[in-house]
């Protein structure tokens, strides 16, 4: 299906709803608020804030800026630093760090500096980043799929596995062997069946809906006036750069699937839109938005690549942001069902990364860059548990390690030597 193909109103709405359900826009704020221990009012505020920002940015990106079928939402890269800031009563400083980071990225975007980085994102870098996004998403996905970690009451229980395996089998069966609408709506059908099964097994929790108001507007500066401290700012800025690298990889992956050129203008507009959304999010209690990789996996599995359903998804996010009780319906979906839906999407991202890597030139240097980057990304986080500060943040994030390693090695092994060689020839 073409990027700008228009569908019937009913199909456009249902495809948009499917994008909403596959994204984890609502999971990150709920998880962060629960880990920090925020009171109910602030928990509701952060969820509403992120729904509204995700809706605005998704809608504007799809219609005016990057013009790709990409859903925007809170970057999971920020979860750990937001939780650490919240537990240290530093959410005002965290918002200040996000605010300043967003302004810097916005300036770099509109001046075209970020757009010039496109040449740096070779298949080696883009493929490695997308591969690692799939791997990092799989860690969260398997936790949801299996019901937590060993020792948890729900871990690998019969009811948990019934929900997760059934949901995944429906997605895989319909997306691989289904035809027409069965294939296109494979994720939505799996979600509905999974939720119905959860209700039958008594695994659906309706208490969250009861606690939410019908209508709400996010509070301006809910954690107090923004404060600026160097360590929180640098920590959030480093993580923000990781989100940019991830988003660049998502743009490249979507372009790969759609046979659409990701030119400097698209990159400039896309990152300017994301930065503006993050700027707004910091003022109403949320955290930065970025392009969602799992929804790119949805494009490949369903074969529906039109950007119009993504516009509808943006409108649905806005609706959920202003009507918290409606948005809380998504929280009814139990973790195993979420894991069952995400597992095929994560697998598709891994295969997409591999597909991009196959387009890299077959050289020893490229093999070294790919292998070493993936090795360090998967291994180093296990040895960084006792390291604090910015270094601890960097070494605990596999995506950050992989992204920076590939870029660094690409520069010192290929880009700089090639430019020096051209300079001597001239």
PDB file of C-alpha atoms in Angstrom, residues 68-363:
ATOM      1  CA  UNK A  68       5.951   9.227   7.055  1.00  0.00           C
ATOM      2  CA  UNK A  69       3.614   6.671   8.702  1.00  0.00           C
ATOM      3  CA  UNK A  70       5.504   6.856  12.005  1.00  0.00           C
ATOM      4  CA  UNK A  71       3.883   7.072  15.426  1.00  0.00           C
ATOM      5  CA  UNK A  72       5.523   9.350  17.999  1.00  0.00           C
ATOM      6  CA  UNK A  73       5.618   8.662  21.707  1.00  0.00           C
ATOM      7  CA  UNK A  74       7.763   8.760  24.869  1.00  0.00           C
ATOM      8  CA  UNK A  75      11.198   7.254  24.402  1.00  0.00           C
ATOM      9  CA  UNK A  76      11.899   4.294  26.683  1.00  0.00           C
ATOM     10  CA  UNK A  77      15.502   5.503  26.803  1.00  0.00           C
ATOM     11  CA  UNK A  78      14.327   8.105  29.312  1.00  0.00           C
ATOM     12  CA  UNK A  79      12.563   5.699  31.680  1.00  0.00           C
ATOM     13  CA  UNK A  80      15.541   4.957  33.931  1.00  0.00           C
ATOM     14  CA  UNK A  81      16.718   8.578  34.178  1.00  0.00           C
ATOM     15  CA  UNK A  82      13.184   9.837  34.862  1.00  0.00           C
ATOM     16  CA  UNK A  83      12.765   7.240  37.607  1.00  0.00           C
ATOM     17  CA  UNK A  84      16.121   8.131  39.162  1.00  0.00           C
ATOM     18  CA  UNK A  85      15.251  11.840  39.046  1.00  0.00           C
ATOM     19  CA  UNK A  86      11.810  11.232  40.553  1.00  0.00           C
ATOM     20  CA  UNK A  87      13.145   9.151  43.433  1.00  0.00           C
ATOM     21  CA  UNK A  88      15.661  11.912  44.202  1.00  0.00           C
ATOM     22  CA  UNK A  89      12.881  14.550  44.161  1.00  0.00           C
ATOM     23  CA  UNK A  90      14.483  16.021  41.067  1.00  0.00           C
ATOM     24  CA  UNK A  91      11.638  16.030  38.539  1.00  0.00           C
ATOM     25  CA  UNK A  92      11.822  19.833  38.258  1.00  0.00           C
ATOM     26  CA  UNK A  93      15.513  19.503  37.318  1.00  0.00           C
ATOM     27  CA  UNK A  94      14.634  16.659  34.940  1.00  0.00           C
ATOM     28  CA  UNK A  95      12.072  18.863  33.192  1.00  0.00           C
ATOM     29  CA  UNK A  96      14.684  21.622  33.020  1.00  0.00           C
ATOM     30  CA  UNK A  97      17.163  19.236  31.408  1.00  0.00           C
ATOM     31  CA  UNK A  98      14.578  18.098  28.861  1.00  0.00           C
ATOM     32  CA  UNK A  99      13.561  21.711  28.160  1.00  0.00           C
ATOM     33  CA  UNK A 100      17.133  22.836  27.425  1.00  0.00           C
ATOM     34  CA  UNK A 101      17.986  19.675  25.454  1.00  0.00           C
ATOM     35  CA  UNK A 102      14.897  20.138  23.275  1.00  0.00           C
ATOM     36  CA  UNK A 103      15.815  23.757  22.545  1.00  0.00           C
ATOM     37  CA  UNK A 104      19.351  22.759  21.504  1.00  0.00           C
ATOM     38  CA  UNK A 105      18.087  19.967  19.231  1.00  0.00           C
ATOM     39  CA  UNK A 106      15.441  22.275  17.749  1.00  0.00           C
ATOM     40  CA  UNK A 107      18.120  24.840  16.845  1.00  0.00           C
ATOM     41  CA  UNK A 108      20.367  22.125  15.385  1.00  0.00           C
ATOM     42  CA  UNK A 109      17.384  20.911  13.342  1.00  0.00           C
ATOM     43  CA  UNK A 110      16.147  24.179  11.846  1.00  0.00           C
ATOM     44  CA  UNK A 111      19.709  25.228  10.986  1.00  0.00           C
ATOM     45  CA  UNK A 112      20.144  21.984   9.056  1.00  0.00           C
ATOM     46  CA  UNK A 113      23.063  20.711  11.145  1.00  0.00           C
ATOM     47  CA  UNK A 114      21.280  17.468  12.061  1.00  0.00           C
ATOM     48  CA  UNK A 115      20.267  16.986   8.430  1.00  0.00           C
ATOM     49  CA  UNK A 116      23.936  16.950   7.465  1.00  0.00           C
ATOM     50  CA  UNK A 117      24.415  13.872   9.628  1.00  0.00           C
ATOM     51  CA  UNK A 118      22.449  11.828   7.081  1.00  0.00           C
ATOM     52  CA  UNK A 119      25.653  10.952   5.227  1.00  0.00           C
ATOM     53  CA  UNK A 120      27.039   9.508   8.452  1.00  0.00           C
ATOM     54  CA  UNK A 121      24.194   7.002   8.745  1.00  0.00           C
ATOM     55  CA  UNK A 122      25.516   4.291   6.482  1.00  0.00           C
ATOM     56  CA  UNK A 123      23.813   0.862   6.338  1.00  0.00           C
ATOM     57  CA  UNK A 124      26.329  -0.260   8.973  1.00  0.00           C
ATOM     58  CA  UNK A 125      25.133   2.331  11.501  1.00  0.00           C
ATOM     59  CA  UNK A 126      21.427   2.320  10.618  1.00  0.00           C
ATOM     60  CA  UNK A 127      21.248  -1.478  10.466  1.00  0.00           C
ATOM     61  CA  UNK A 128      23.091  -1.923  13.768  1.00  0.00           C
ATOM     62  CA  UNK A 129      20.889   0.648  15.535  1.00  0.00           C
ATOM     63  CA  UNK A 130      17.616  -0.872  14.272  1.00  0.00           C
ATOM     64  CA  UNK A 131      18.861  -4.370  15.150  1.00  0.00           C
ATOM     65  CA  UNK A 132      19.652  -3.203  18.706  1.00  0.00           C
ATOM     66  CA  UNK A 133      16.294  -1.404  18.983  1.00  0.00           C
ATOM     67  CA  UNK A 134      14.639  -4.751  18.269  1.00  0.00           C
ATOM     68  CA  UNK A 135      16.844  -6.496  20.827  1.00  0.00           C
ATOM     69  CA  UNK A 136      16.208  -3.856  23.514  1.00  0.00           C
ATOM     70  CA  UNK A 137      12.466  -3.973  22.804  1.00  0.00           C
ATOM     71  CA  UNK A 138      12.589  -7.758  23.127  1.00  0.00           C
ATOM     72  CA  UNK A 139      13.817  -7.504  26.742  1.00  0.00           C
ATOM     73  CA  UNK A 140      10.735  -5.525  27.731  1.00  0.00           C
ATOM     74  CA  UNK A 141       8.553  -7.694  25.507  1.00  0.00           C
ATOM     75  CA  UNK A 142       9.683 -10.994  27.024  1.00  0.00           C
ATOM     76  CA  UNK A 143       9.137  -9.620  30.518  1.00  0.00           C
ATOM     77  CA  UNK A 144       5.557  -8.792  29.561  1.00  0.00           C
ATOM     78  CA  UNK A 145       5.161 -12.052  27.614  1.00  0.00           C
ATOM     79  CA  UNK A 146       6.313 -14.245  30.520  1.00  0.00           C
ATOM     80  CA  UNK A 147       4.642 -12.222  33.277  1.00  0.00           C
ATOM     81  CA  UNK A 148       7.663 -10.617  34.929  1.00  0.00           C
ATOM     82  CA  UNK A 149      10.829 -12.268  36.193  1.00  0.00           C
ATOM     83  CA  UNK A 150      11.568 -15.633  37.832  1.00  0.00           C
ATOM     84  CA  UNK A 151      10.150 -15.564  41.344  1.00  0.00           C
ATOM     85  CA  UNK A 152       7.153 -13.394  40.463  1.00  0.00           C
ATOM     86  CA  UNK A 153       3.809 -15.045  41.132  1.00  0.00           C
ATOM     87  CA  UNK A 154       2.623 -14.606  37.549  1.00  0.00           C
ATOM     88  CA  UNK A 155       5.902 -15.637  35.904  1.00  0.00           C
ATOM     89  CA  UNK A 156       5.289 -18.327  33.260  1.00  0.00           C
ATOM     90  CA  UNK A 157       2.010 -19.281  34.946  1.00  0.00           C
ATOM     91  CA  UNK A 158      -0.550 -21.201  32.861  1.00  0.00           C
ATOM     92  CA  UNK A 159      -2.862 -18.190  32.611  1.00  0.00           C
ATOM     93  CA  UNK A 160       0.023 -15.879  31.624  1.00  0.00           C
ATOM     94  CA  UNK A 161       1.269 -18.198  28.889  1.00  0.00           C
ATOM     95  CA  UNK A 162      -2.271 -18.841  27.653  1.00  0.00           C
ATOM     96  CA  UNK A 163      -2.746 -15.122  27.062  1.00  0.00           C
ATOM     97  CA  UNK A 164       0.687 -14.351  25.600  1.00  0.00           C
ATOM     98  CA  UNK A 165       1.053 -17.402  23.362  1.00  0.00           C
ATOM     99  CA  UNK A 166      -2.512 -17.149  22.053  1.00  0.00           C
ATOM    100  CA  UNK A 167      -2.057 -13.463  21.203  1.00  0.00           C
ATOM    101  CA  UNK A 168       1.267 -14.039  19.439  1.00  0.00           C
ATOM    102  CA  UNK A 169      -0.037 -17.014  17.476  1.00  0.00           C
ATOM    103  CA  UNK A 170      -2.960 -14.953  16.192  1.00  0.00           C
ATOM    104  CA  UNK A 171      -0.648 -12.115  15.081  1.00  0.00           C
ATOM    105  CA  UNK A 172       1.786 -14.495  13.380  1.00  0.00           C
ATOM    106  CA  UNK A 173      -0.872 -16.664  11.747  1.00  0.00           C
ATOM    107  CA  UNK A 174      -2.874 -13.773  10.331  1.00  0.00           C
ATOM    108  CA  UNK A 175       0.089 -11.591   9.293  1.00  0.00           C
ATOM    109  CA  UNK A 176       1.931 -14.465   7.589  1.00  0.00           C
ATOM    110  CA  UNK A 177      -0.923 -16.532   6.159  1.00  0.00           C
ATOM    111  CA  UNK A 178      -3.952 -14.262   6.290  1.00  0.00           C
ATOM    112  CA  UNK A 179      -5.344 -12.396   3.295  1.00  0.00           C
ATOM    113  CA  UNK A 180      -6.937  -8.987   2.919  1.00  0.00           C
ATOM    114  CA  UNK A 181      -8.472  -7.556   6.075  1.00  0.00           C
ATOM    115  CA  UNK A 182      -7.417 -10.550   8.179  1.00  0.00           C
ATOM    116  CA  UNK A 183      -3.774  -9.748   7.467  1.00  0.00           C
ATOM    117  CA  UNK A 184      -4.181  -5.965   7.711  1.00  0.00           C
ATOM    118  CA  UNK A 185      -5.939  -6.113  11.091  1.00  0.00           C
ATOM    119  CA  UNK A 186      -3.913  -8.992  12.549  1.00  0.00           C
ATOM    120  CA  UNK A 187      -2.699  -6.975  15.551  1.00  0.00           C
ATOM    121  CA  UNK A 188      -6.105  -5.485  16.354  1.00  0.00           C
ATOM    122  CA  UNK A 189      -7.811  -8.889  16.099  1.00  0.00           C
ATOM    123  CA  UNK A 190      -5.174 -10.407  18.388  1.00  0.00           C
ATOM    124  CA  UNK A 191      -5.667  -7.591  20.899  1.00  0.00           C
ATOM    125  CA  UNK A 192      -9.446  -8.021  20.984  1.00  0.00           C
ATOM    126  CA  UNK A 193      -9.200 -11.807  21.372  1.00  0.00           C
ATOM    127  CA  UNK A 194      -6.486 -11.450  24.019  1.00  0.00           C
ATOM    128  CA  UNK A 195      -8.537  -8.948  26.028  1.00  0.00           C
ATOM    129  CA  UNK A 196     -11.671 -11.111  25.798  1.00  0.00           C
ATOM    130  CA  UNK A 197      -9.688 -14.102  26.994  1.00  0.00           C
ATOM    131  CA  UNK A 198      -8.254 -12.005  29.843  1.00  0.00           C
ATOM    132  CA  UNK A 199     -11.760 -11.053  30.979  1.00  0.00           C
ATOM    133  CA  UNK A 200     -12.804 -14.723  30.911  1.00  0.00           C
ATOM    134  CA  UNK A 201      -9.752 -15.639  33.019  1.00  0.00           C
ATOM    135  CA  UNK A 202     -10.350 -12.760  35.443  1.00  0.00           C
ATOM    136  CA  UNK A 203      -7.111 -11.007  34.472  1.00  0.00           C
ATOM    137  CA  UNK A 204      -8.571  -7.630  33.439  1.00  0.00           C
ATOM    138  CA  UNK A 205      -8.272  -4.874  36.075  1.00  0.00           C
ATOM    139  CA  UNK A 206     -11.109  -2.333  35.873  1.00  0.00           C
ATOM    140  CA  UNK A 207     -10.022  -0.354  38.949  1.00  0.00           C
ATOM    141  CA  UNK A 208      -7.833   2.060  36.949  1.00  0.00           C
ATOM    142  CA  UNK A 209     -10.811   3.218  34.881  1.00  0.00           C
ATOM    143  CA  UNK A 210     -12.827   3.961  38.016  1.00  0.00           C
ATOM    144  CA  UNK A 211     -10.033   6.121  39.453  1.00  0.00           C
ATOM    145  CA  UNK A 212      -9.716   8.332  36.346  1.00  0.00           C
ATOM    146  CA  UNK A 213     -11.762  11.511  35.753  1.00  0.00           C
ATOM    147  CA  UNK A 214     -13.846  11.887  32.610  1.00  0.00           C
ATOM    148  CA  UNK A 215     -12.128  15.092  31.512  1.00  0.00           C
ATOM    149  CA  UNK A 216      -8.739  16.547  32.348  1.00  0.00           C
ATOM    150  CA  UNK A 217      -6.116  19.051  31.223  1.00  0.00           C
ATOM    151  CA  UNK A 218      -2.440  18.557  32.139  1.00  0.00           C
ATOM    152  CA  UNK A 219      -1.139  20.938  34.775  1.00  0.00           C
ATOM    153  CA  UNK A 220       1.423  23.540  33.729  1.00  0.00           C
ATOM    154  CA  UNK A 221       4.762  22.896  35.490  1.00  0.00           C
ATOM    155  CA  UNK A 222       3.328  20.196  37.817  1.00  0.00           C
ATOM    156  CA  UNK A 223       6.682  19.658  39.576  1.00  0.00           C
ATOM    157  CA  UNK A 224       7.272  23.360  40.223  1.00  0.00           C
ATOM    158  CA  UNK A 225       9.365  25.881  38.317  1.00  0.00           C
ATOM    159  CA  UNK A 226      12.000  24.429  36.006  1.00  0.00           C
ATOM    160  CA  UNK A 227      15.450  24.225  37.558  1.00  0.00           C
ATOM    161  CA  UNK A 228      18.738  23.841  35.695  1.00  0.00           C
ATOM    162  CA  UNK A 229      21.530  21.712  37.124  1.00  0.00           C
ATOM    163  CA  UNK A 230      24.516  20.551  35.104  1.00  0.00           C
ATOM    164  CA  UNK A 231      24.475  16.859  35.962  1.00  0.00           C
ATOM    165  CA  UNK A 232      20.751  16.282  35.250  1.00  0.00           C
ATOM    166  CA  UNK A 233      21.026  18.355  32.088  1.00  0.00           C
ATOM    167  CA  UNK A 234      24.058  16.454  30.762  1.00  0.00           C
ATOM    168  CA  UNK A 235      22.447  13.113  31.642  1.00  0.00           C
ATOM    169  CA  UNK A 236      19.235  13.961  29.812  1.00  0.00           C
ATOM    170  CA  UNK A 237      21.106  15.488  26.875  1.00  0.00           C
ATOM    171  CA  UNK A 238      23.163  12.318  26.397  1.00  0.00           C
ATOM    172  CA  UNK A 239      20.001  10.202  26.496  1.00  0.00           C
ATOM    173  CA  UNK A 240      18.340  12.668  24.116  1.00  0.00           C
ATOM    174  CA  UNK A 241      21.153  12.090  21.604  1.00  0.00           C
ATOM    175  CA  UNK A 242      20.462   8.355  21.880  1.00  0.00           C
ATOM    176  CA  UNK A 243      16.791   9.016  21.091  1.00  0.00           C
ATOM    177  CA  UNK A 244      17.855  11.035  18.029  1.00  0.00           C
ATOM    178  CA  UNK A 245      20.068   8.212  16.792  1.00  0.00           C
ATOM    179  CA  UNK A 246      17.226   5.743  17.357  1.00  0.00           C
ATOM    180  CA  UNK A 247      14.772   7.989  15.501  1.00  0.00           C
ATOM    181  CA  UNK A 248      17.217   8.398  12.617  1.00  0.00           C
ATOM    182  CA  UNK A 249      17.361   4.631  12.352  1.00  0.00           C
ATOM    183  CA  UNK A 250      13.540   4.432  12.415  1.00  0.00           C
ATOM    184  CA  UNK A 251      13.313   7.006   9.600  1.00  0.00           C
ATOM    185  CA  UNK A 252      15.824   4.997   7.565  1.00  0.00           C
ATOM    186  CA  UNK A 253      13.989   1.726   8.248  1.00  0.00           C
ATOM    187  CA  UNK A 254      10.650   3.190   7.201  1.00  0.00           C
ATOM    188  CA  UNK A 255      12.219   4.625   4.067  1.00  0.00           C
ATOM    189  CA  UNK A 256      13.680   1.209   3.338  1.00  0.00           C
ATOM    190  CA  UNK A 257      10.257  -0.440   3.594  1.00  0.00           C
ATOM    191  CA  UNK A 258       8.470   2.251   1.583  1.00  0.00           C
ATOM    192  CA  UNK A 259      11.182   2.803  -1.053  1.00  0.00           C
ATOM    193  CA  UNK A 260      11.057   6.466  -0.036  1.00  0.00           C
ATOM    194  CA  UNK A 261      14.107   8.717   0.127  1.00  0.00           C
ATOM    195  CA  UNK A 262      14.871  10.087   3.596  1.00  0.00           C
ATOM    196  CA  UNK A 263      16.396  13.382   2.494  1.00  0.00           C
ATOM    197  CA  UNK A 264      17.842  16.219   4.571  1.00  0.00           C
ATOM    198  CA  UNK A 265      14.568  18.153   4.512  1.00  0.00           C
ATOM    199  CA  UNK A 266      12.635  15.221   5.978  1.00  0.00           C
ATOM    200  CA  UNK A 267      15.264  14.756   8.682  1.00  0.00           C
ATOM    201  CA  UNK A 268      15.329  18.477   9.506  1.00  0.00           C
ATOM    202  CA  UNK A 269      11.550  18.702   9.717  1.00  0.00           C
ATOM    203  CA  UNK A 270      11.210  15.450  11.647  1.00  0.00           C
ATOM    204  CA  UNK A 271      13.663  16.330  14.387  1.00  0.00           C
ATOM    205  CA  UNK A 272      12.387  19.903  14.643  1.00  0.00           C
ATOM    206  CA  UNK A 273       8.894  18.475  15.236  1.00  0.00           C
ATOM    207  CA  UNK A 274      10.132  15.972  17.814  1.00  0.00           C
ATOM    208  CA  UNK A 275      12.114  18.686  19.637  1.00  0.00           C
ATOM    209  CA  UNK A 276       9.094  21.030  19.700  1.00  0.00           C
ATOM    210  CA  UNK A 277       6.995  18.213  21.165  1.00  0.00           C
ATOM    211  CA  UNK A 278       9.619  17.462  23.814  1.00  0.00           C
ATOM    212  CA  UNK A 279       9.808  21.168  24.641  1.00  0.00           C
ATOM    213  CA  UNK A 280       6.037  21.221  25.251  1.00  0.00           C
ATOM    214  CA  UNK A 281       6.135  17.924  27.142  1.00  0.00           C
ATOM    215  CA  UNK A 282       8.655  19.262  29.659  1.00  0.00           C
ATOM    216  CA  UNK A 283       6.300  22.130  30.505  1.00  0.00           C
ATOM    217  CA  UNK A 284       3.308  19.906  31.314  1.00  0.00           C
ATOM    218  CA  UNK A 285       5.081  17.099  33.137  1.00  0.00           C
ATOM    219  CA  UNK A 286       5.882  14.603  30.389  1.00  0.00           C
ATOM    220  CA  UNK A 287       9.148  13.476  28.828  1.00  0.00           C
ATOM    221  CA  UNK A 288      10.562  13.544  25.285  1.00  0.00           C
ATOM    222  CA  UNK A 289       8.862  11.989  22.292  1.00  0.00           C
ATOM    223  CA  UNK A 290      10.559  10.070  19.511  1.00  0.00           C
ATOM    224  CA  UNK A 291       9.699   7.923  16.490  1.00  0.00           C
ATOM    225  CA  UNK A 292       8.376   4.496  17.510  1.00  0.00           C
ATOM    226  CA  UNK A 293      10.190   1.560  15.965  1.00  0.00           C
ATOM    227  CA  UNK A 294       7.552  -1.084  16.755  1.00  0.00           C
ATOM    228  CA  UNK A 295       5.025   0.678  14.548  1.00  0.00           C
ATOM    229  CA  UNK A 296       7.465   0.400  11.646  1.00  0.00           C
ATOM    230  CA  UNK A 297       7.426  -3.353  12.275  1.00  0.00           C
ATOM    231  CA  UNK A 298       3.643  -3.179  12.041  1.00  0.00           C
ATOM    232  CA  UNK A 299       3.938  -1.687   8.543  1.00  0.00           C
ATOM    233  CA  UNK A 300       5.902  -4.677   7.297  1.00  0.00           C
ATOM    234  CA  UNK A 301       3.703  -7.330   8.894  1.00  0.00           C
ATOM    235  CA  UNK A 302       0.352  -5.855   7.825  1.00  0.00           C
ATOM    236  CA  UNK A 303       1.394  -4.361   4.492  1.00  0.00           C
ATOM    237  CA  UNK A 304      -0.485  -1.115   5.300  1.00  0.00           C
ATOM    238  CA  UNK A 305       1.918   1.819   4.824  1.00  0.00           C
ATOM    239  CA  UNK A 306      -0.451   4.757   4.263  1.00  0.00           C
ATOM    240  CA  UNK A 307       0.213   7.719   6.545  1.00  0.00           C
ATOM    241  CA  UNK A 308      -3.493   8.570   6.905  1.00  0.00           C
ATOM    242  CA  UNK A 309      -4.159   5.946   9.603  1.00  0.00           C
ATOM    243  CA  UNK A 310      -1.235   7.433  11.547  1.00  0.00           C
ATOM    244  CA  UNK A 311      -2.986  10.806  11.434  1.00  0.00           C
ATOM    245  CA  UNK A 312      -6.032   9.122  12.952  1.00  0.00           C
ATOM    246  CA  UNK A 313      -3.791   7.562  15.602  1.00  0.00           C
ATOM    247  CA  UNK A 314      -2.616  11.064  16.526  1.00  0.00           C
ATOM    248  CA  UNK A 315      -6.225  12.203  16.931  1.00  0.00           C
ATOM    249  CA  UNK A 316      -6.997   9.178  19.126  1.00  0.00           C
ATOM    250  CA  UNK A 317      -4.024   9.983  21.374  1.00  0.00           C
ATOM    251  CA  UNK A 318      -5.338  13.532  21.781  1.00  0.00           C
ATOM    252  CA  UNK A 319      -8.778  12.169  22.706  1.00  0.00           C
ATOM    253  CA  UNK A 320      -7.217   9.905  25.343  1.00  0.00           C
ATOM    254  CA  UNK A 321      -5.173  12.823  26.698  1.00  0.00           C
ATOM    255  CA  UNK A 322      -8.200  15.027  27.350  1.00  0.00           C
ATOM    256  CA  UNK A 323     -10.479  12.167  28.484  1.00  0.00           C
ATOM    257  CA  UNK A 324      -8.381  10.080  30.935  1.00  0.00           C
ATOM    258  CA  UNK A 325     -11.167   7.591  31.649  1.00  0.00           C
ATOM    259  CA  UNK A 326     -11.306   6.678  27.960  1.00  0.00           C
ATOM    260  CA  UNK A 327      -7.525   6.437  27.735  1.00  0.00           C
ATOM    261  CA  UNK A 328      -7.463   4.140  30.743  1.00  0.00           C
ATOM    262  CA  UNK A 329      -9.255   1.518  28.642  1.00  0.00           C
ATOM    263  CA  UNK A 330      -5.856   0.698  27.154  1.00  0.00           C
ATOM    264  CA  UNK A 331      -4.566  -0.155  30.616  1.00  0.00           C
ATOM    265  CA  UNK A 332      -7.130  -2.961  30.772  1.00  0.00           C
ATOM    266  CA  UNK A 333      -4.901  -4.952  28.427  1.00  0.00           C
ATOM    267  CA  UNK A 334      -2.883  -7.322  30.653  1.00  0.00           C
ATOM    268  CA  UNK A 335       0.900  -7.493  30.316  1.00  0.00           C
ATOM    269  CA  UNK A 336       0.947 -10.946  28.658  1.00  0.00           C
ATOM    270  CA  UNK A 337      -1.329  -9.692  25.866  1.00  0.00           C
ATOM    271  CA  UNK A 338       0.918  -6.664  25.376  1.00  0.00           C
ATOM    272  CA  UNK A 339       3.930  -8.976  25.224  1.00  0.00           C
ATOM    273  CA  UNK A 340       2.164 -11.245  22.764  1.00  0.00           C
ATOM    274  CA  UNK A 341       1.538  -8.311  20.419  1.00  0.00           C
ATOM    275  CA  UNK A 342       5.013  -6.792  20.767  1.00  0.00           C
ATOM    276  CA  UNK A 343       6.967 -10.022  20.239  1.00  0.00           C
ATOM    277  CA  UNK A 344       6.341 -10.259  16.454  1.00  0.00           C
ATOM    278  CA  UNK A 345       6.977  -6.496  16.101  1.00  0.00           C
ATOM    279  CA  UNK A 346      10.327  -6.806  17.918  1.00  0.00           C
ATOM    280  CA  UNK A 347      11.281  -9.789  15.750  1.00  0.00           C
ATOM    281  CA  UNK A 348      10.478  -7.775  12.627  1.00  0.00           C
ATOM    282  CA  UNK A 349      12.765  -4.962  13.787  1.00  0.00           C
ATOM    283  CA  UNK A 350      15.613  -7.421  14.298  1.00  0.00           C
ATOM    284  CA  UNK A 351      15.125  -8.806  10.786  1.00  0.00           C
ATOM    285  CA  UNK A 352      14.819  -5.281   9.353  1.00  0.00           C
ATOM    286  CA  UNK A 353      18.150  -4.382  10.953  1.00  0.00           C
ATOM    287  CA  UNK A 354      19.741  -7.478   9.443  1.00  0.00           C
ATOM    288  CA  UNK A 355      18.214  -6.626   6.049  1.00  0.00           C
ATOM    289  CA  UNK A 356      19.793  -3.154   6.166  1.00  0.00           C
ATOM    290  CA  UNK A 357      23.147  -4.611   7.250  1.00  0.00           C
ATOM    291  CA  UNK A 358      23.209  -6.878   4.191  1.00  0.00           C
ATOM    292  CA  UNK A 359      23.427  -3.716   2.064  1.00  0.00           C
ATOM    293  CA  UNK A 360      26.716  -2.709   3.710  1.00  0.00           C
ATOM    294  CA  UNK A 361      29.908  -3.202   1.744  1.00  0.00           C
ATOM    295  CA  UNK A 362      31.559  -6.562   2.483  1.00  0.00           C
ATOM    296  CA  UNK A 363      34.777  -5.366   4.120  1.00  0.00           C
TER     297      UNK A 363
END
